[in-house]
mmCIF file of C-alpha atoms in Angstrom:
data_model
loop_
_atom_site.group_PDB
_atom_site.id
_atom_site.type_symbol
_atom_site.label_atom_id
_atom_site.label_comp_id
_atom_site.label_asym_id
_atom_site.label_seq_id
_atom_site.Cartn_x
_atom_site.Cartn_y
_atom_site.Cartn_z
ATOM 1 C CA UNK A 1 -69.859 3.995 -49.942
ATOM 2 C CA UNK A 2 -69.429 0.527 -48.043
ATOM 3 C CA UNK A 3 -71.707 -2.464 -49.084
ATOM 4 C CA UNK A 4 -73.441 -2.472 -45.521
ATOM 5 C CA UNK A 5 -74.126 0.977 -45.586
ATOM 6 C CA UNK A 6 -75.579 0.625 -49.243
ATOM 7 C CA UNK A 7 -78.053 -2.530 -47.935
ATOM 8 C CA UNK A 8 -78.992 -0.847 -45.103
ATOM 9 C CA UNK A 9 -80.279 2.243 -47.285
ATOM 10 C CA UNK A 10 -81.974 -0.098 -49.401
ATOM 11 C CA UNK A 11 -83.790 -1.863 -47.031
ATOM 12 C CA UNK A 12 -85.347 1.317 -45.505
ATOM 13 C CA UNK A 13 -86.053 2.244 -48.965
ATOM 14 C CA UNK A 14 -87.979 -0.637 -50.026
ATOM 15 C CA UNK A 15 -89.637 -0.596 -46.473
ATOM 16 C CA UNK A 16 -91.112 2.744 -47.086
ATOM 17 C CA UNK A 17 -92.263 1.919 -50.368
ATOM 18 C CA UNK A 18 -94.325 -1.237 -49.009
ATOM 19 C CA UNK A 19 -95.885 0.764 -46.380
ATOM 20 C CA UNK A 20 -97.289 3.289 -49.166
ATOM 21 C CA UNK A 21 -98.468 1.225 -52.042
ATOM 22 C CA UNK A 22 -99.681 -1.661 -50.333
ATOM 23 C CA UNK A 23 -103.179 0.378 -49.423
ATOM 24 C CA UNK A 24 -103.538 1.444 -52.638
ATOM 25 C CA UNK A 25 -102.486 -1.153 -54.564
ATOM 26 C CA UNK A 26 -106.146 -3.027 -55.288
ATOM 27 C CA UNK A 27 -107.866 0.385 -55.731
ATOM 28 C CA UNK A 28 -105.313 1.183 -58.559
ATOM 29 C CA UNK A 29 -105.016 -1.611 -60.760
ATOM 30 C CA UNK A 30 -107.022 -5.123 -61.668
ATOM 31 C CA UNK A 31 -106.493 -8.261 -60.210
ATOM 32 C CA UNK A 32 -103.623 -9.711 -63.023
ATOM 33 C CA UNK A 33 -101.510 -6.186 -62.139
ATOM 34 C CA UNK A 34 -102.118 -6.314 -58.802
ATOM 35 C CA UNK A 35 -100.895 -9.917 -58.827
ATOM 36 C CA UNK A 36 -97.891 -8.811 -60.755
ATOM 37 C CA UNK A 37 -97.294 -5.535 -58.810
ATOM 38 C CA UNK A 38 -97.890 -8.245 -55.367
ATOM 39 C CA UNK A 39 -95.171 -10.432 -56.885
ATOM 40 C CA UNK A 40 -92.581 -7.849 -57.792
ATOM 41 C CA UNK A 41 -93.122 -6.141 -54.008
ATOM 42 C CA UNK A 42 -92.204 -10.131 -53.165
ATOM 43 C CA UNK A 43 -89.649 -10.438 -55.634
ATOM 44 C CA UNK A 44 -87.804 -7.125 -53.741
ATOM 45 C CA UNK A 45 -88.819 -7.771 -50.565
ATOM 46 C CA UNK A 46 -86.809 -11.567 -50.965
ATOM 47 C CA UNK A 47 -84.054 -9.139 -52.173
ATOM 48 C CA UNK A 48 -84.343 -6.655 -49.576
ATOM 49 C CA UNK A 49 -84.250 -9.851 -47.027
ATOM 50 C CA UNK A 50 -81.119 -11.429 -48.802
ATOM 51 C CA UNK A 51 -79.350 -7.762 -48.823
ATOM 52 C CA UNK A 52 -79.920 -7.723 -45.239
ATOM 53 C CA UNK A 53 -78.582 -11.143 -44.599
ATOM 54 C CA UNK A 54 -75.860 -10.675 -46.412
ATOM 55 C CA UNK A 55 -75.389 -7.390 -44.156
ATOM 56 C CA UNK A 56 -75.825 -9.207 -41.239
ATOM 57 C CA UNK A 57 -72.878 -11.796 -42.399
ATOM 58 C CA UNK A 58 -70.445 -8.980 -43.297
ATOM 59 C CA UNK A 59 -71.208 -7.014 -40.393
ATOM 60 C CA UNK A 60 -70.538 -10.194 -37.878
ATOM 61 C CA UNK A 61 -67.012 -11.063 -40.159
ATOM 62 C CA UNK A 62 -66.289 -7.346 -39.778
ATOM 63 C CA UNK A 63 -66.759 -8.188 -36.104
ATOM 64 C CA UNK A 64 -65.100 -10.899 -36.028
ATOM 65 C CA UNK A 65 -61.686 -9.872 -37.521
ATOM 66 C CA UNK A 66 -61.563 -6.351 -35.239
ATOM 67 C CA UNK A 67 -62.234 -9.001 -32.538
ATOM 68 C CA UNK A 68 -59.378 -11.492 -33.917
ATOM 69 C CA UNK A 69 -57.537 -8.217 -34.506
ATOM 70 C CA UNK A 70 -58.038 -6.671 -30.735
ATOM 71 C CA UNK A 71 -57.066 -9.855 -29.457
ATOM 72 C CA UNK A 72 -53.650 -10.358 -31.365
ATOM 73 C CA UNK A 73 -53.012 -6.359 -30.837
ATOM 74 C CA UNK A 74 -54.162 -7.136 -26.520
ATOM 75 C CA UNK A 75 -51.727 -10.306 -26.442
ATOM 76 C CA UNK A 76 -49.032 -8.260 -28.587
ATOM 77 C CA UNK A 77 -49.205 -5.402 -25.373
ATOM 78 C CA UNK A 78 -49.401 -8.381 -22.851
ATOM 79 C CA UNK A 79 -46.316 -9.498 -24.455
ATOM 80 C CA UNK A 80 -44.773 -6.226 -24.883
ATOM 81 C CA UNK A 81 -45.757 -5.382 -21.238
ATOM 82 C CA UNK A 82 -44.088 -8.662 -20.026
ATOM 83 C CA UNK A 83 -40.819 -7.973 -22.233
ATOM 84 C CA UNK A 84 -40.795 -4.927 -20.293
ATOM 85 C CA UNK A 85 -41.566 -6.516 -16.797
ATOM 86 C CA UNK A 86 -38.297 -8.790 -17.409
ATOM 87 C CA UNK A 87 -35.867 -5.850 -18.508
ATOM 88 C CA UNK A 88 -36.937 -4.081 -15.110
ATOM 89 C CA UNK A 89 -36.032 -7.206 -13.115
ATOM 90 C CA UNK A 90 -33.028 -7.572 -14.621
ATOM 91 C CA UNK A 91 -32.123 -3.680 -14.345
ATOM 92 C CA UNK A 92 -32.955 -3.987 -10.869
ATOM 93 C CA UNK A 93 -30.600 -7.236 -10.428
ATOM 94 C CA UNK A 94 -27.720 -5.307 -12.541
ATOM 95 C CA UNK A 95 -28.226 -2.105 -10.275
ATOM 96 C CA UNK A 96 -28.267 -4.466 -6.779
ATOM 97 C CA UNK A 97 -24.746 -6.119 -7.930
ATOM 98 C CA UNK A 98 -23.422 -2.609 -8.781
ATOM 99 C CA UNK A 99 -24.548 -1.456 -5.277
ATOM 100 C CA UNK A 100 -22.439 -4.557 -3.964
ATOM 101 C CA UNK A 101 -19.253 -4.143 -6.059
ATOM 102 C CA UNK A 102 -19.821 -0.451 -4.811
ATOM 103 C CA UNK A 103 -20.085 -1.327 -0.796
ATOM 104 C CA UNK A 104 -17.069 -4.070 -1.548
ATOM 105 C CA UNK A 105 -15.410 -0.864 -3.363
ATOM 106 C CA UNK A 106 -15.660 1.252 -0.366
ATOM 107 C CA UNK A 107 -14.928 -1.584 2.097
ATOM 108 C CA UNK A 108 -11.987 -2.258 0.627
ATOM 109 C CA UNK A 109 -10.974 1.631 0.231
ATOM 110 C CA UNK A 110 -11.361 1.937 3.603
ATOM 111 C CA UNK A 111 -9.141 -1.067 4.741
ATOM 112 C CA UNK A 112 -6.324 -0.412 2.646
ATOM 113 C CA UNK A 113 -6.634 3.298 4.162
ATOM 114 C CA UNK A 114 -6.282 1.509 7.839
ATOM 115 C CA UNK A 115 -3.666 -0.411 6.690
ATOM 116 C CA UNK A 116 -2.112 2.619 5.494
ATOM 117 C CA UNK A 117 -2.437 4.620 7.980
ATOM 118 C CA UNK A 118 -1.273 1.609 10.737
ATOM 119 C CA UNK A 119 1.743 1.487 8.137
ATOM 120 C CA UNK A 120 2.858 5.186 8.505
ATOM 121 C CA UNK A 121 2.244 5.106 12.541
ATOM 122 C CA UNK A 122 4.541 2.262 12.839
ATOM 123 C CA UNK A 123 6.856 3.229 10.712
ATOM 124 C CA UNK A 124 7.041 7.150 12.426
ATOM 125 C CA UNK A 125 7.087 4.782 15.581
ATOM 126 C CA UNK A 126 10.377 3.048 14.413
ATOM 127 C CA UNK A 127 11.618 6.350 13.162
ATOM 128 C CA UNK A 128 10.930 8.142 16.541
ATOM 129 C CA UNK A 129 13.000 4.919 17.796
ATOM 130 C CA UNK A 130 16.322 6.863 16.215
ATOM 131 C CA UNK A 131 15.291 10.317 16.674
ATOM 132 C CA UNK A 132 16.541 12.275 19.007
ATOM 133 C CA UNK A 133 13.737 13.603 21.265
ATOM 134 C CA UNK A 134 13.926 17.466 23.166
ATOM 135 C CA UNK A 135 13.037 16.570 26.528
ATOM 136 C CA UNK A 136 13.685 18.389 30.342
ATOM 137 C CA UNK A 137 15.468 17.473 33.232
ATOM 138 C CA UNK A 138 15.171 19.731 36.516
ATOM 139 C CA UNK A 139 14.330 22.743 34.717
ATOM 140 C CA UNK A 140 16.824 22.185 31.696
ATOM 141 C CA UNK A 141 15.918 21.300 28.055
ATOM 142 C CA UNK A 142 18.100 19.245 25.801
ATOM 143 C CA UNK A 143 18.130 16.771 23.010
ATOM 144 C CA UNK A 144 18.733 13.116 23.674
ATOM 145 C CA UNK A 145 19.123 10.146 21.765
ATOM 146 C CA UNK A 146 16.672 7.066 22.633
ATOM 147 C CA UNK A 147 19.070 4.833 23.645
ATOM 148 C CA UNK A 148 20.530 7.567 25.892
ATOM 149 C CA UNK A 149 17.437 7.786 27.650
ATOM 150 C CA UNK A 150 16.867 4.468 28.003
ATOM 151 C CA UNK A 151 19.976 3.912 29.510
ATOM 152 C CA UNK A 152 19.480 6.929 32.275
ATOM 153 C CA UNK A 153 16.348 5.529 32.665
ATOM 154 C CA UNK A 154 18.063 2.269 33.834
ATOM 155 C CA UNK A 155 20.422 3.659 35.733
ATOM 156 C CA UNK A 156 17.773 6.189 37.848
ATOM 157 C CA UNK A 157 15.301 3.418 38.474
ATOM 158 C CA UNK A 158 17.985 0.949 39.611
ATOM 159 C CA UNK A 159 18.882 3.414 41.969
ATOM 160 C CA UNK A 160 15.224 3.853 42.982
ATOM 161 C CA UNK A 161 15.286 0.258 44.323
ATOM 162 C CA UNK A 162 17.922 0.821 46.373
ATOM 163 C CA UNK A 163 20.332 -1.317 45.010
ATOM 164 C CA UNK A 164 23.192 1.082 45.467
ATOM 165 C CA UNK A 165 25.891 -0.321 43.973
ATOM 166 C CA UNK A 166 24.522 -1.460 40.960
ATOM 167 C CA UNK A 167 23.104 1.989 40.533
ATOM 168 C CA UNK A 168 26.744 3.513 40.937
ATOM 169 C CA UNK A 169 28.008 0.901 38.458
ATOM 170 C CA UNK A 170 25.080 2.162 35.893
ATOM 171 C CA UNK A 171 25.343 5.778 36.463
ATOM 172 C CA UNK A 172 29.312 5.363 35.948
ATOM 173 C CA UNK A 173 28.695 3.427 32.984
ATOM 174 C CA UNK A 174 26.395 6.205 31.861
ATOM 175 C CA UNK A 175 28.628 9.371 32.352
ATOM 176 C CA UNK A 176 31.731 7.399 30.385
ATOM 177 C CA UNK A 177 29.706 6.548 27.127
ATOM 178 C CA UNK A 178 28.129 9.692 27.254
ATOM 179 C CA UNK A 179 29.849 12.764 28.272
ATOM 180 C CA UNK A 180 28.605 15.333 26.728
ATOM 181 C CA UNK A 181 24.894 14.254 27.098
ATOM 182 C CA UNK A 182 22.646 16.745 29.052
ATOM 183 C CA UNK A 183 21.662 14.195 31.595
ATOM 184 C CA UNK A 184 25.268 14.619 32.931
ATOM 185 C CA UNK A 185 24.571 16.848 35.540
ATOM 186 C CA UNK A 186 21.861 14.420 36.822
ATOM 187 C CA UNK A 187 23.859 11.909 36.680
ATOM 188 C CA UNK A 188 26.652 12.552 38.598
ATOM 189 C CA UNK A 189 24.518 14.270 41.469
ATOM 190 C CA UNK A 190 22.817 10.291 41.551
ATOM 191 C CA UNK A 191 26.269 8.911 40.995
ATOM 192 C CA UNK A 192 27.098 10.764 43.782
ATOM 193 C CA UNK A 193 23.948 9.625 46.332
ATOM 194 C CA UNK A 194 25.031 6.093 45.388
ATOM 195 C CA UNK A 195 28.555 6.679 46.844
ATOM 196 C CA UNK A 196 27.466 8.132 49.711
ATOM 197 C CA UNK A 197 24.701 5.502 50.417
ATOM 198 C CA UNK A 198 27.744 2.794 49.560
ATOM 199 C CA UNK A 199 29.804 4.569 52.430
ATOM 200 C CA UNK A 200 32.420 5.978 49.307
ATOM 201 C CA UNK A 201 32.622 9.306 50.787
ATOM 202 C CA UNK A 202 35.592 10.286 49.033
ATOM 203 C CA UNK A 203 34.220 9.428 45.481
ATOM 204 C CA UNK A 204 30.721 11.170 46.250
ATOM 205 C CA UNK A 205 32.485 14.532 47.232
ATOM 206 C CA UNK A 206 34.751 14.228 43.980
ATOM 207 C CA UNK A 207 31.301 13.695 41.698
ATOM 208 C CA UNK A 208 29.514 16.140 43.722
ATOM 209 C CA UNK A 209 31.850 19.314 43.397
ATOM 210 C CA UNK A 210 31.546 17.839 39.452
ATOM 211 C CA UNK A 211 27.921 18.467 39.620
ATOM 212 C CA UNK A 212 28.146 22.180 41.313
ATOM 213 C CA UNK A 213 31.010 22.767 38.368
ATOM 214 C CA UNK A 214 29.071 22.273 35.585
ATOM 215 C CA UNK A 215 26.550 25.181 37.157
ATOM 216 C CA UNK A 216 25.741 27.052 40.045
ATOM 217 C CA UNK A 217 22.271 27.523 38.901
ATOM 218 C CA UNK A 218 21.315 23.924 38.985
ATOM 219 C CA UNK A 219 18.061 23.446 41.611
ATOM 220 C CA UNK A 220 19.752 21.074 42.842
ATOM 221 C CA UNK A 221 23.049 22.347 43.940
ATOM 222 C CA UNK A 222 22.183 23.223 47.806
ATOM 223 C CA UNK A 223 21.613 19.790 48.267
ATOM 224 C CA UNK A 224 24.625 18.733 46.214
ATOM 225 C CA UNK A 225 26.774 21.112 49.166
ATOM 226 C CA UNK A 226 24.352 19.716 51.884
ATOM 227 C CA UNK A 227 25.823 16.022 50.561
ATOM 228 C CA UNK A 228 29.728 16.965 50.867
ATOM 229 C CA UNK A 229 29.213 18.736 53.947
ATOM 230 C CA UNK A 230 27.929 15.095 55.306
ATOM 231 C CA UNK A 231 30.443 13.755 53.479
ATOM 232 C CA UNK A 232 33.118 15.560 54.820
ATOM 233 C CA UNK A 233 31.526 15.160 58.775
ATOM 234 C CA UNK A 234 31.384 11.026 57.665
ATOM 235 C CA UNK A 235 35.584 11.700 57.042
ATOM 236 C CA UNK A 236 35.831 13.654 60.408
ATOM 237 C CA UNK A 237 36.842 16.744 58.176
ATOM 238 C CA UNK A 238 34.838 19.225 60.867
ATOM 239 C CA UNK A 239 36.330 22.313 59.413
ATOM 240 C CA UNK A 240 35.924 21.669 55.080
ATOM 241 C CA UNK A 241 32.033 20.369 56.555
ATOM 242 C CA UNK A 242 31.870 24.117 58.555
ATOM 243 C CA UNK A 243 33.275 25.886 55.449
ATOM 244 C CA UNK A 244 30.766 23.993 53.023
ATOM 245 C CA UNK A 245 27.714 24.591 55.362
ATOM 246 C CA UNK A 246 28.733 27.894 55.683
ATOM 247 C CA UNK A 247 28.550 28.219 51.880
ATOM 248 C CA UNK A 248 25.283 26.783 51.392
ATOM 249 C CA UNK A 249 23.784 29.137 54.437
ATOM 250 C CA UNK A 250 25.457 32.451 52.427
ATOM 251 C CA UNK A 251 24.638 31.124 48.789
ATOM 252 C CA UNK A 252 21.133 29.933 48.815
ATOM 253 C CA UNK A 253 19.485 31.073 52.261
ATOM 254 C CA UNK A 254 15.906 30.202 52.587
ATOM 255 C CA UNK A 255 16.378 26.871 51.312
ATOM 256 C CA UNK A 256 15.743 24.193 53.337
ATOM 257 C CA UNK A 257 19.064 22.700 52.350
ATOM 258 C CA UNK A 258 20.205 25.866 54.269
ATOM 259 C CA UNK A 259 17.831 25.234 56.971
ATOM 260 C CA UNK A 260 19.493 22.048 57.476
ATOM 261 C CA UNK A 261 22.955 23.532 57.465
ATOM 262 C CA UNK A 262 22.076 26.019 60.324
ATOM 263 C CA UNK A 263 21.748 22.826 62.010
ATOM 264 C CA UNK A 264 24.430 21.255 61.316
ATOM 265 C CA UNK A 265 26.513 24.177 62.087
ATOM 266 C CA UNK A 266 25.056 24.699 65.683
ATOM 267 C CA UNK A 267 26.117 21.054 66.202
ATOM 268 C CA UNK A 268 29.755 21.871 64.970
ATOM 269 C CA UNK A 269 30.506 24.662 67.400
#
C-alpha cells in the first residue's frame, strides 16, 4: 500500500477515535489520567497533523513530476508532430518536382514525336520526288516519272499562253527525250495545234496522223481529223480535206467535230 494512502487511513482513524473518547474521557478517569490520556490524544493528533503534511507534500511532488512529465511527453508530440509537418512539406515539394520532370517528360515525348513525324513526311515527300506516280490523261492511265510530268507540264502551259513557238519547241523537246512516255499521244496532238497556229501546216498534219496512229479510240481523234482537214484546205489540198471530212462524218457522227465537217463539206462542193 502507498504511503499517502496509509496517512490518509490514519488520519480518519485517529479522527474517529477523538470524536468518541473525548465525551467520555473526564467521566472515566481522574484528572492526572485524563491529563495523560489529553496529552497522548495531542501527542497523535501532532502526528496525525505531520502524517497529513507530509501527505500533502508527496501528493503535490507526485503532482508535480506527472505535471513535469505531461509537459516533456506534450512537447515530445509537439516535436514529433512538427517532425512530421516538415516530412509532408518536403514530400509534397519531392512529388511537385516529379510532376514537373513528368510534364517536361511528356513535353519533350511529344516534340521529338513532331519532329519525327515532320521527318518521315519530308522524307516520303523527297521520295515521292523520284517515284513514279499513276496518273490519267484524257481517259488513259499510266505511270510517269516526276520529272516527266514536270516537263509536260511546261510544255502544255507554255502553250496555254499562246506563245506558239516556244510551245512547239517544248512539246518537240518532250516527245524526243521521252518516247515511250504515255503523255505521247497528248503531246503530239498539242505539238500539232502549235504547228498549225505557227502556219506549219505540213508538220501539224505529219504529227497529227501520229496522234490518230497510236489509237483510234483516243477522245480526241475527231478533232485531230477536224485539224488536217483545215490543214489540208490551208495547203489548197480540196480533195485529201473532202476525203478527211468525209472520214470524220462516217467514223464518229454525232460529234460536233462531225458537225463541223458537214460544214465544211457543204462549203467544198
Amino acid at each position: 500500500m502507498g504511503f499517502g494512502k496509509l496517512n490518509l487511513r490514519l488520519f480518519f482513524v485517529f479522527a474517529a477515535l477523538w470524536l468518541f473518547v473525548q465525551p467520555s474521557v473526564a467521566g472515566l478517569f481522574d484528572d492526572d489520567e485524563a491529563r495523560r490520556a489529553i496529552l497522548e490524544l495531542r501527542q497523535s493528533h501532532s502526528d496525525l497533523k505531520l502524517s497529513l503534511e507530509r501527505f500533502q507534500r508527496a501528493t503535490e511532488s507526485k503532482l508535480d513530476e506527472d505535471g513535469k512529465k505531461t509537459l516533456e511527453e506534450s512537447a515530445t508530440l509537439k516535436r514529433s508532430l512538427i517532425e512530421l509537418q516538415n516530412q509532408l512539406e518536403s514530400l509534397r515539394s519531392d512529388l511537385a518536382k516529379v510532376r514537373g520532370v513528368n510534364e517536361q517528360l511528356a513535353k519533350d515525348l511529344s516534340d521529338v514525336q513532331k519532329r519525327q513525324k515532320d521527318q518521315a513526311q519530308s522524307l516520303d515527300e523527297r521520295i515521292k520526288k523520284f517515284e513514279p506516280s499513276r496518273i490519267t490523261v484524257d481517259g488513259r492511265e499510266f505511270l510517269v516519272e516526276p520529272q516527266e510530268k514536270r516537263d509536260y507540264d511546261v510544255a502544255l502551259a507554255i502553250l496555254r499562253k499562246g506563245d506558239f513557238s516556244s510551245a512547239q519547241l517544248s512539246f518537240a523537246d518532250f516527245l524526243s527525250r521521252y518516247s515511250q512516255s504515255g503523255y505521247r499521244a497528248s503531246a503530239l496532238f498539242w505539238l500539232g495545234n502549235a504547228q498549225f497556229a505557227t502556219k506549219d501546216y505540213k508538220e501539224s498534219i505529219v504529227n497529227f496522223k501520229a496522234f490518230i496512229g497510236l489509237g483510234a479510240d483516243h477522245p480526241k481523234v475527231p478533232e485531230g481529223l477536224l485539224a488536217i482537214a483545215n490543214s489540208q484546205l490551208e495547203l489548197k489540198d480540196s480533195k485529201a480535206a473532202k476525203k478527211t471530212l468525209e472520214e470524220l462524218v462516217n467514223s464518229f457522227p454525232g460529234t460536233e467535230a462531225a458537225s463541223v465537217a458537214k460544214e465544211r463539206l457543204a462549203r467544198i462542193r
